[in-house]
Amino acid sequence: MFGRGVCCFLSTIAVLGFVWPSECAVQGDVKLVGNYTQNRGRVEIFHAGVWGTVCDDGWGLSNADVVCRQLGFSGALQYYSSAVFGQGTGRIWMDEVYCTGIETQLQMCNFNGWGLHDCSHSEDVGVSCSGTSKAVNNSTVTVKLTGGSTSREGRVEVFYKNQWGTVCDDSWSSNDAQVVCRELGFGGVGVAFTHAYFGQGTGEIWMDGVRCFGHESRLQDCLFNGWGIHDCHHSEDAGVVCLTNYTGNDTRNGRDAVKLAGGFSNREGRVEVFLGGQWMSICYSYSVDKAAQVACRQLGYPNALNESSFGSNGLQFGKRKGPLWLTELQCQGDELVLQHCNFRITQDCHNTYDMSVACFPHVQDNSSEHGLARLVGFQSSQLGRLEINYQGVWGTVCHNSFSTWGRNNTHVACRQLGYQWAYTAWRAKSVSSVNAPATQSRPFWMRDVSCSGSESELQECTFQSELFYSCSHDDDVLLYCGEFPEPNITVRLAPKNHFPDVQMGLVEVEFDGQRGTICDNSWNFANAQVVCRELGFPGAVLATSASVLGKGSDLPIWMQFVSCNGSEDYLRDCSYNSFSSRCSHENDAGVICLNSTNSKPSLVEVSLEGNYANSGRVRLKVAGVVGSVCRHGWDIMDADVACRQAGYPGAVAAFIVERDYYAQSYRTSLFWLSEVTCTGTERFIQDCQLTKWGHKCDQYEAGVVCKENVNSTYSNLNTSTIDVRLVGPTSLPHIGLLQVRVDGVWGTVCSYSDSFSAARVACRQLGYSDALTTLANNPFDVQAIFPVWLDVSETDVYCNGTEAALQVRLLHDSTQCQRTRLLLCC
């Protein structure tokens, strides 16, 4: 049996988390468990020979003080509730504890009584004690920094049990770094680093899950998992940088403690500040305008407070490679230096942008050029890059929103320039011939311009004045102004191919001697009609684009969103906007015009595209361009004419096929015909009546099954049994799209919601015992083109669900089948 002295020694060892015999404890002893440090943990008390916990009802700092003094510490740093150090087991001995703070043992405090409580172990209390217990002979624990360029930075290493080891970066924060710097004797700010920033250590990883409050004097006084307990690798070694406080008496202060890097002049660039012995960038946020004012004033531009400095994300000035950033920078605007603003210092700038500014010297408002506008970059004085003079400095206008609000912005700008009319505005990147000098050194004075149209100059409009924002000088506004209401705009055709019946090509427009193209967004048949008439043709066959006709010349893109009603004499009479950055020469607008007064081309070739030579979607080749036929109005008589023109005796069936949106043919093909109405006697499909050429359609195309010979009547199918199959995933042969074969051609079945009787017959015909269900939607990637042979209805399928095989009546015209195709699970 151990003596009391030995038991007391073992009792103190329990503070370190070791298990020790209950017979060593006496009534009222306390211990801390659940954390492998000597001064914090879950409070447990010994009563009636059993250890138990304390409930957190009424638990406070005075109670924690009593516990810590009872354990030999000087006092309590913190008290905890809600089982912070894990839930205990067994008895809960105390609840509603109230100590005055002068008691020497916890059991001397007021409480409900031993074992009287209304708690669970999720309410177990804990404490954090200050200093080292006088009852513990603790080994020496020290810290050091290694791997840094100075003594104030590096990887954190801890000396424990006569061996150096590292600290894992799990939960590593600025509070932890602050404690390390304080323990090492450095004042100022501690910055936390993770992911072995200062190189990987070797040997032991002594600490993990470190959680300091920031006021501790030593790292070992903080919460952590326990000595040597971790789930880390040395790639997660923690580090710190200990910065000195900026007092105004730093070795660098005032103008020497801030600089601009990466700019085109010494008045613009990425902002870097000297703080704590290091240069660091500022992480950009949307609240840096006042910080920009402070920075410019600190750099020696005293009048930078009046909108002549603007904060930006500085993309064009590059990004500094750390190791430190100022984040969450908040300035009032009246600070003398940036170092006096509120901020945090971190290892990372998560939004990847550094703050940048441009500072300009104050110029009196009576400057001879202040408030003026000009056009530069072209020989013509009516055309060029728009620039505005602010306080003696010329800057540009960002194109975003400038012309998409209509022509109000351009009208105001042209009036300010002394012209009566505004023709249009473009984005600078669309015109390669702009040669305005030294554009990269000019600020952006305006963006998001919005005018009502009545203003006399742009400065009276609503706008934002942020120097760089998301603009580059590719986004500068180009403006075209004039003295007359109609600009000198002419239209020409860049021919692609020549055919007897039609002329086809990309549309080019010429502004005052400058050629350019038209973007095809919103390009339609009415626009094409106007272009063809202006070019001297009787009318248009189709509005098309470079995706069909081929890419054109590398010219400026002068127009977009052209909108004509079709009755205009000239394209310039239609409404339009300027160039969009979303457009490219692959989207140049084109037209196909008629050469004669005929309403349709005479030379049309018909072919079929599908799984079989005599069936598939109908394809028309007009003037060398292949297109489809829209499903609107398509029936068996139209199909009969198409089949004869394709070289077959006639049609067996007409059907509708859905286009594959993701196929290349969908993106590059076009619809030639819509609302075809044939009597069935015509020789060519272009001879049918009420035919619309070049009109838009939905995603459905016309399809046919043609007779292979004059005797292909299929009359014997009215009462015969036919072949069936399921098309679906090979791994699930019992699930799929039901198909039937007619004279060697497989087709699908049009389904009603009540087609289960036919499904049961089909499954038995396929060799299965029965059908489980019919499927509402097609989950299978069956992109092949099939006609709809059968319509599963009471009149077309003669079955009640008990037959051994389907007996059907052929559906010659399936174009009216608007239901889903029949899918089975047998």
Coordinates of C-alpha atoms in Angstrom, one line a residue, residues 210-590:
V210 CA -2.6 24.6 -30.4
R211 CA -5.3 27.1 -29.3
C212 CA -4.0 30.2 -27.5
F213 CA -6.1 33.1 -26.3
G214 CA -3.2 35.5 -27.0
H215 CA -2.5 36.6 -23.4
E216 CA -0.5 33.6 -22.4
S217 CA 3.2 34.1 -21.5
R218 CA 4.4 30.8 -22.9
L219 CA 3.3 28.5 -25.7
Q220 CA 3.1 25.5 -23.4
D221 CA 0.4 27.4 -21.4
C222 CA -2.0 27.2 -24.4
L223 CA -4.5 24.5 -25.1
F224 CA -3.1 21.7 -27.3
N225 CA -3.7 18.0 -28.0
G226 CA -0.9 16.8 -25.7
W227 CA 2.9 16.3 -26.0
G228 CA 3.6 14.2 -29.1
I229 CA 0.0 13.6 -29.9
H230 CA -0.7 14.6 -33.5
D231 CA -1.9 13.5 -37.0
C232 CA 0.5 15.7 -39.0
H233 CA 3.6 15.6 -41.2
H234 CA 6.5 18.0 -41.3
S235 CA 4.9 19.6 -44.4
E236 CA 2.5 21.2 -41.9
D237 CA 5.1 22.7 -39.6
A238 CA 4.0 26.1 -38.2
G239 CA 6.0 29.3 -38.4
V240 CA 5.9 32.9 -37.2
V241 CA 7.1 36.4 -38.1
C242 CA 7.5 38.7 -35.1
L243 CA 7.0 42.3 -36.3
T244 CA 7.9 45.5 -34.4
N245 CA 5.2 48.0 -33.6
Y246 CA 5.1 51.1 -35.9
T247 CA 5.6 54.0 -33.6
G248 CA 6.4 56.8 -36.1
N249 CA 10.0 56.6 -35.0
D250 CA 10.8 53.5 -37.1
T251 CA 13.9 53.5 -39.2
R252 CA 11.7 54.2 -42.1
N253 CA 8.7 56.6 -41.6
G254 CA 6.5 58.9 -43.5
R255 CA 7.3 59.0 -47.2
D256 CA 10.1 56.4 -46.8
A257 CA 7.6 53.8 -45.4
V258 CA 5.4 53.5 -48.5
K259 CA 6.3 53.0 -52.2
L260 CA 4.6 52.2 -55.5
A261 CA 5.9 49.3 -57.5
G262 CA 5.3 48.1 -61.1
G263 CA 3.7 51.3 -62.4
F264 CA 4.4 53.3 -65.6
S265 CA 5.5 56.3 -63.5
N266 CA 6.4 57.1 -59.9
R267 CA 2.8 58.2 -59.3
E268 CA 1.1 54.9 -59.9
G269 CA 1.6 51.2 -59.0
R270 CA 1.1 48.5 -56.4
V271 CA 1.2 49.9 -52.9
E272 CA 3.8 48.5 -50.6
V273 CA 4.3 49.6 -46.9
F274 CA 7.3 49.1 -44.6
L275 CA 6.1 47.7 -41.3
G276 CA 7.8 45.7 -38.6
G277 CA 11.1 45.7 -40.5
Q278 CA 9.5 44.3 -43.7
W279 CA 7.9 45.5 -47.0
M280 CA 4.5 44.1 -47.6
S281 CA 1.6 44.6 -50.0
I282 CA -2.0 45.4 -49.2
C283 CA -4.7 42.9 -50.0
Y284 CA -7.3 44.6 -52.2
S285 CA -10.8 45.1 -50.9
Y286 CA -13.7 47.3 -52.1
S287 CA -13.1 49.8 -49.2
V288 CA -9.7 51.0 -50.1
D289 CA -10.6 54.4 -51.5
K290 CA -9.8 56.3 -48.3
A291 CA -6.6 54.2 -47.9
A292 CA -5.6 55.3 -51.4
Q293 CA -6.0 58.9 -50.3
V294 CA -3.8 58.3 -47.3
A295 CA -1.2 56.6 -49.4
C296 CA -1.0 59.4 -52.0
R297 CA -0.7 62.0 -49.2
Q298 CA 2.0 59.9 -47.5
L299 CA 3.9 59.9 -50.8
G300 CA 4.0 63.6 -50.9
Y301 CA 0.9 64.5 -53.0
P302 CA -1.0 66.7 -50.5
N303 CA -4.0 67.4 -52.7
A304 CA -4.7 63.7 -53.4
L305 CA -7.8 63.9 -51.1
N306 CA -10.0 65.3 -53.9
E307 CA -10.7 62.3 -56.2
S308 CA -7.3 62.5 -57.8
S309 CA -6.4 59.2 -56.3
F310 CA -8.3 56.0 -56.8
G311 CA -7.8 52.5 -55.3
S312 CA -7.8 49.6 -57.7
N313 CA -7.0 45.9 -57.8
G314 CA -3.8 46.6 -59.6
L315 CA -3.9 43.6 -62.0
Q316 CA -1.6 45.4 -64.5
F317 CA 1.0 46.1 -61.9
G318 CA 1.8 42.5 -61.0
K319 CA 1.6 40.7 -57.7
R320 CA 4.2 40.7 -54.9
K321 CA 5.3 37.3 -53.6
G322 CA 4.8 37.9 -49.9
P323 CA 5.6 36.8 -47.4
L324 CA 3.2 39.2 -45.7
W325 CA 0.1 41.2 -46.6
L326 CA -1.9 43.8 -44.9
T327 CA -5.6 42.7 -45.0
E328 CA -8.9 44.2 -43.9
L329 CA -7.3 47.7 -44.2
Q330 CA -9.7 50.4 -42.9
C331 CA -8.7 54.0 -43.0
Q332 CA -10.8 57.1 -42.0
G333 CA -9.0 59.2 -44.7
D334 CA -7.4 61.7 -42.3
E335 CA -4.5 59.5 -41.1
L336 CA -1.0 60.8 -41.8
V337 CA 0.4 57.4 -42.8
L338 CA -1.1 54.0 -43.8
Q339 CA 0.5 52.4 -40.7
H340 CA -1.9 54.3 -38.5
C341 CA -5.0 52.7 -40.2
N342 CA -6.7 49.6 -38.8
F343 CA -5.5 46.3 -40.4
R344 CA -4.5 42.7 -39.9
I345 CA -1.2 41.1 -41.1
T346 CA -1.6 37.6 -42.7
Q347 CA 0.4 35.2 -44.7
D348 CA -2.1 35.0 -47.5
C349 CA -4.1 37.4 -49.7
H350 CA -7.0 35.1 -50.6
N351 CA -8.6 37.3 -53.3
T352 CA -5.2 37.3 -55.2
Y353 CA -5.3 41.1 -55.8
D354 CA -2.9 43.7 -54.4
M355 CA -4.1 47.2 -53.8
S356 CA -2.8 49.8 -56.3
V357 CA -3.2 53.6 -56.6
A358 CA -2.5 56.4 -59.0
C359 CA -1.7 59.8 -57.5
F360 CA -1.8 63.0 -59.5
P361 CA -0.7 66.5 -58.5
H362 CA -3.4 69.0 -57.8
V363 CA -4.0 71.4 -60.7
Q364 CA -6.2 74.5 -60.4
D365 CA -9.7 74.0 -61.9
N366 CA -9.1 77.0 -64.2
S367 CA -6.5 74.9 -66.2
S368 CA -7.0 75.7 -69.9
E369 CA -7.8 72.0 -70.6
H370 CA -9.7 71.0 -67.5
G371 CA -13.1 69.5 -68.4
L372 CA -12.3 69.2 -72.1
A373 CA -12.9 66.1 -74.3
R374 CA -11.1 65.0 -77.4
L375 CA -10.9 62.2 -80.0
V376 CA -7.4 60.7 -80.8
G377 CA -5.9 57.9 -82.8
F378 CA -7.5 58.5 -86.3
Q379 CA -6.7 60.9 -89.1
S380 CA -10.4 61.9 -89.1
S381 CA -11.3 64.4 -86.4
Q382 CA -14.8 62.8 -86.2
L383 CA -13.5 59.4 -85.2
G384 CA -11.2 58.2 -82.4
R385 CA -10.5 57.2 -78.8
L386 CA -12.5 59.4 -76.4
E387 CA -10.4 61.2 -73.8
I388 CA -11.4 63.5 -70.9
N389 CA -9.1 66.0 -69.2
Y390 CA -9.3 66.1 -65.4
Q391 CA -7.2 68.6 -63.5
G392 CA -4.7 68.8 -66.3
V393 CA -4.4 65.0 -66.9
W394 CA -5.8 63.3 -69.9
G395 CA -7.6 60.0 -69.3
T396 CA -9.9 57.6 -71.1
V397 CA -13.5 56.3 -70.7
C398 CA -14.1 52.6 -70.1
H399 CA -16.5 51.1 -72.6
N400 CA -18.5 49.0 -70.1
S401 CA -22.1 50.2 -70.3
F402 CA -21.2 53.2 -72.5
S403 CA -23.2 52.3 -75.5
T404 CA -25.4 49.5 -74.3
W405 CA -27.7 52.1 -72.6
G406 CA -28.6 53.4 -76.0
R407 CA -27.2 56.5 -77.7
N408 CA -27.7 59.0 -74.9
N409 CA -24.1 58.7 -73.8
T410 CA -22.7 59.0 -77.3
H411 CA -25.0 62.0 -78.1
V412 CA -23.8 63.9 -75.0
A413 CA -20.1 63.1 -75.7
C414 CA -20.4 64.3 -79.4
R415 CA -22.2 67.5 -78.3
Q416 CA -19.4 68.2 -75.8
L417 CA -16.9 67.7 -78.8
G418 CA -18.9 70.2 -80.9
Y419 CA -20.7 67.9 -83.2
Q420 CA -24.4 67.8 -83.8
W421 CA -24.8 64.0 -84.2
A422 CA -23.5 60.8 -82.6
Y423 CA -23.3 57.8 -85.0
T424 CA -22.0 55.0 -82.8
A425 CA -19.4 53.9 -80.2
W426 CA -17.1 50.9 -80.2
R427 CA -14.6 49.1 -77.9
A428 CA -11.0 50.0 -78.8
K429 CA -9.9 46.4 -79.2
S430 CA -12.3 46.0 -82.2
V431 CA -10.2 48.5 -84.2
S432 CA -6.6 47.6 -84.7
S433 CA -5.7 50.9 -86.5
V434 CA -6.0 53.1 -83.4
N435 CA -2.7 54.7 -82.8
A436 CA -3.2 57.0 -79.8
P437 CA 0.2 57.5 -78.2
A438 CA 1.2 56.4 -74.7
T439 CA -2.3 55.0 -73.9
Q440 CA -1.0 52.6 -71.2
S441 CA 0.1 55.5 -69.0
R442 CA -3.4 57.2 -69.1
P443 CA -5.8 56.8 -66.2
F444 CA -9.4 55.8 -66.6
W445 CA -11.4 58.8 -65.6
M446 CA -14.9 57.3 -66.2
R447 CA -16.7 54.0 -66.2
D448 CA -20.4 52.9 -66.0
V449 CA -21.4 56.2 -67.7
S450 CA -25.2 56.7 -67.8
C451 CA -26.6 59.9 -69.4
S452 CA -30.2 61.0 -69.8
G453 CA -29.3 62.7 -73.1
S454 CA -30.0 66.3 -72.0
E455 CA -26.6 66.9 -70.4
S456 CA -24.1 69.3 -72.1
E457 CA -21.0 67.3 -71.1
L458 CA -20.2 63.8 -69.8
Q459 CA -19.1 65.1 -66.4
E460 CA -22.8 66.0 -65.7
C461 CA -23.9 62.3 -66.3
T462 CA -23.8 59.6 -63.7
F463 CA -20.6 57.7 -63.7
Q464 CA -18.0 55.9 -61.5
S465 CA -14.5 57.2 -61.3
E466 CA -12.2 54.4 -60.4
L467 CA -8.8 54.4 -62.0
F468 CA -8.3 50.8 -63.1
Y469 CA -11.3 48.7 -61.9
S470 CA -11.8 45.8 -64.3
C471 CA -11.0 47.8 -67.4
S472 CA -7.9 47.7 -69.7
H473 CA -7.1 50.1 -72.5
D474 CA -8.6 47.5 -74.9
D475 CA -11.9 48.7 -73.3
D476 CA -11.4 52.4 -74.2
V477 CA -14.4 54.0 -75.9
L478 CA -14.0 54.8 -79.6
L479 CA -16.5 57.4 -80.8
Y480 CA -17.8 58.4 -84.2
C481 CA -19.5 61.9 -84.4
G482 CA -20.7 64.0 -87.3
E483 CA -22.4 67.2 -88.5
F484 CA -25.3 65.5 -90.3
P485 CA -28.0 63.1 -89.1
E486 CA -26.9 60.2 -91.3
P487 CA -23.2 59.0 -91.3
N488 CA -21.6 58.0 -94.5
I489 CA -22.3 54.2 -94.1
T490 CA -22.3 51.9 -97.1
V491 CA -22.9 48.2 -97.4
R492 CA -21.0 45.6 -99.5
L493 CA -20.9 41.8 -99.8
A494 CA -17.7 39.8 -99.3
P495 CA -18.6 37.0 -101.7
K496 CA -18.0 33.4 -100.8
N497 CA -19.4 31.4 -103.7
H498 CA -21.3 32.3 -106.9
F499 CA -24.4 30.5 -108.1
P500 CA -26.8 31.3 -110.9
D501 CA -29.8 31.8 -108.6
V502 CA -28.2 33.4 -105.5
Q503 CA -25.4 35.7 -104.2
M504 CA -24.0 34.8 -100.8
G505 CA -21.3 36.3 -98.6
L506 CA -20.5 38.1 -95.4
V507 CA -21.8 41.6 -94.9
E508 CA -19.3 44.4 -94.6
V509 CA -20.1 48.0 -93.8
E510 CA -17.9 51.0 -94.4
F511 CA -17.8 54.0 -92.0
D512 CA -16.2 57.0 -93.6
G513 CA -13.7 54.9 -95.5
Q514 CA -13.1 52.4 -92.7
R515 CA -14.3 48.8 -93.5
G516 CA -15.7 46.5 -90.9
T517 CA -18.1 43.6 -90.2
I518 CA -21.4 43.0 -88.3
C519 CA -21.8 40.7 -85.4
D520 CA -24.6 38.1 -85.9
N521 CA -26.2 38.5 -82.5
S522 CA -29.9 39.2 -83.2
W523 CA -29.2 38.9 -87.0
N524 CA -32.4 37.8 -88.7
F525 CA -34.3 37.5 -92.0
A526 CA -35.6 41.1 -91.9
N527 CA -32.0 42.4 -91.6
A528 CA -31.0 40.2 -94.5
Q529 CA -33.9 41.6 -96.6
V530 CA -32.7 45.2 -96.1
V531 CA -29.1 44.3 -96.9
C532 CA -30.0 42.5 -100.1
R533 CA -32.3 45.3 -101.3
E534 CA -29.6 47.9 -100.5
L535 CA -27.1 45.8 -102.6
G536 CA -29.6 45.8 -105.5
F537 CA -31.0 42.3 -105.2
P538 CA -34.7 41.7 -105.3
G539 CA -34.7 40.0 -101.8
A540 CA -33.1 37.6 -99.4
V541 CA -33.2 33.9 -99.2
L542 CA -31.6 33.6 -95.8
A543 CA -29.8 35.4 -93.0
T544 CA -26.7 33.4 -92.1
S545 CA -23.2 33.8 -90.6
A546 CA -19.5 32.9 -90.7
S547 CA -20.2 29.7 -88.9
V548 CA -21.9 28.5 -92.2
L549 CA -20.1 30.6 -94.8
G550 CA -16.6 30.6 -93.2
K551 CA -14.6 33.2 -91.3
G552 CA -14.1 36.5 -93.0
S553 CA -11.3 39.2 -93.0
D554 CA -9.7 40.5 -89.9
L555 CA -11.5 43.8 -89.9
P556 CA -13.1 45.9 -87.1
I557 CA -16.5 44.7 -86.0
W558 CA -18.6 47.9 -86.5
M559 CA -22.1 46.9 -85.6
Q560 CA -24.0 44.5 -83.3
F561 CA -27.7 43.9 -82.3
V562 CA -28.9 45.2 -85.7
S563 CA -32.7 45.3 -85.7
C564 CA -34.6 46.1 -88.9
N565 CA -38.4 45.7 -89.5
G566 CA -37.6 44.7 -93.1
S567 CA -39.1 47.8 -94.8
E568 CA -36.0 50.1 -94.5
D569 CA -34.2 51.1 -97.6
Y570 CA -30.8 51.2 -96.0
L571 CA -29.1 49.3 -93.2
R572 CA -28.1 52.6 -91.5
D573 CA -31.9 53.3 -91.0
C574 CA -32.1 50.3 -88.6
S575 CA -31.3 50.4 -84.9
Y576 CA -27.9 49.0 -83.8
N577 CA -25.3 49.1 -81.1
S578 CA -21.6 49.1 -81.1
F579 CA -19.1 46.2 -80.8
S580 CA -19.4 43.7 -78.0
S581 CA -16.4 42.0 -76.5
R582 CA -18.3 38.7 -76.7
C583 CA -18.3 38.8 -80.5
S584 CA -15.6 37.4 -82.8
H585 CA -15.1 37.0 -86.5
E586 CA -16.6 33.5 -86.3
N587 CA -19.9 35.4 -85.6
D588 CA -19.7 37.7 -88.6
A589 CA -23.2 38.2 -90.2
G590 CA -23.9 37.0 -93.7

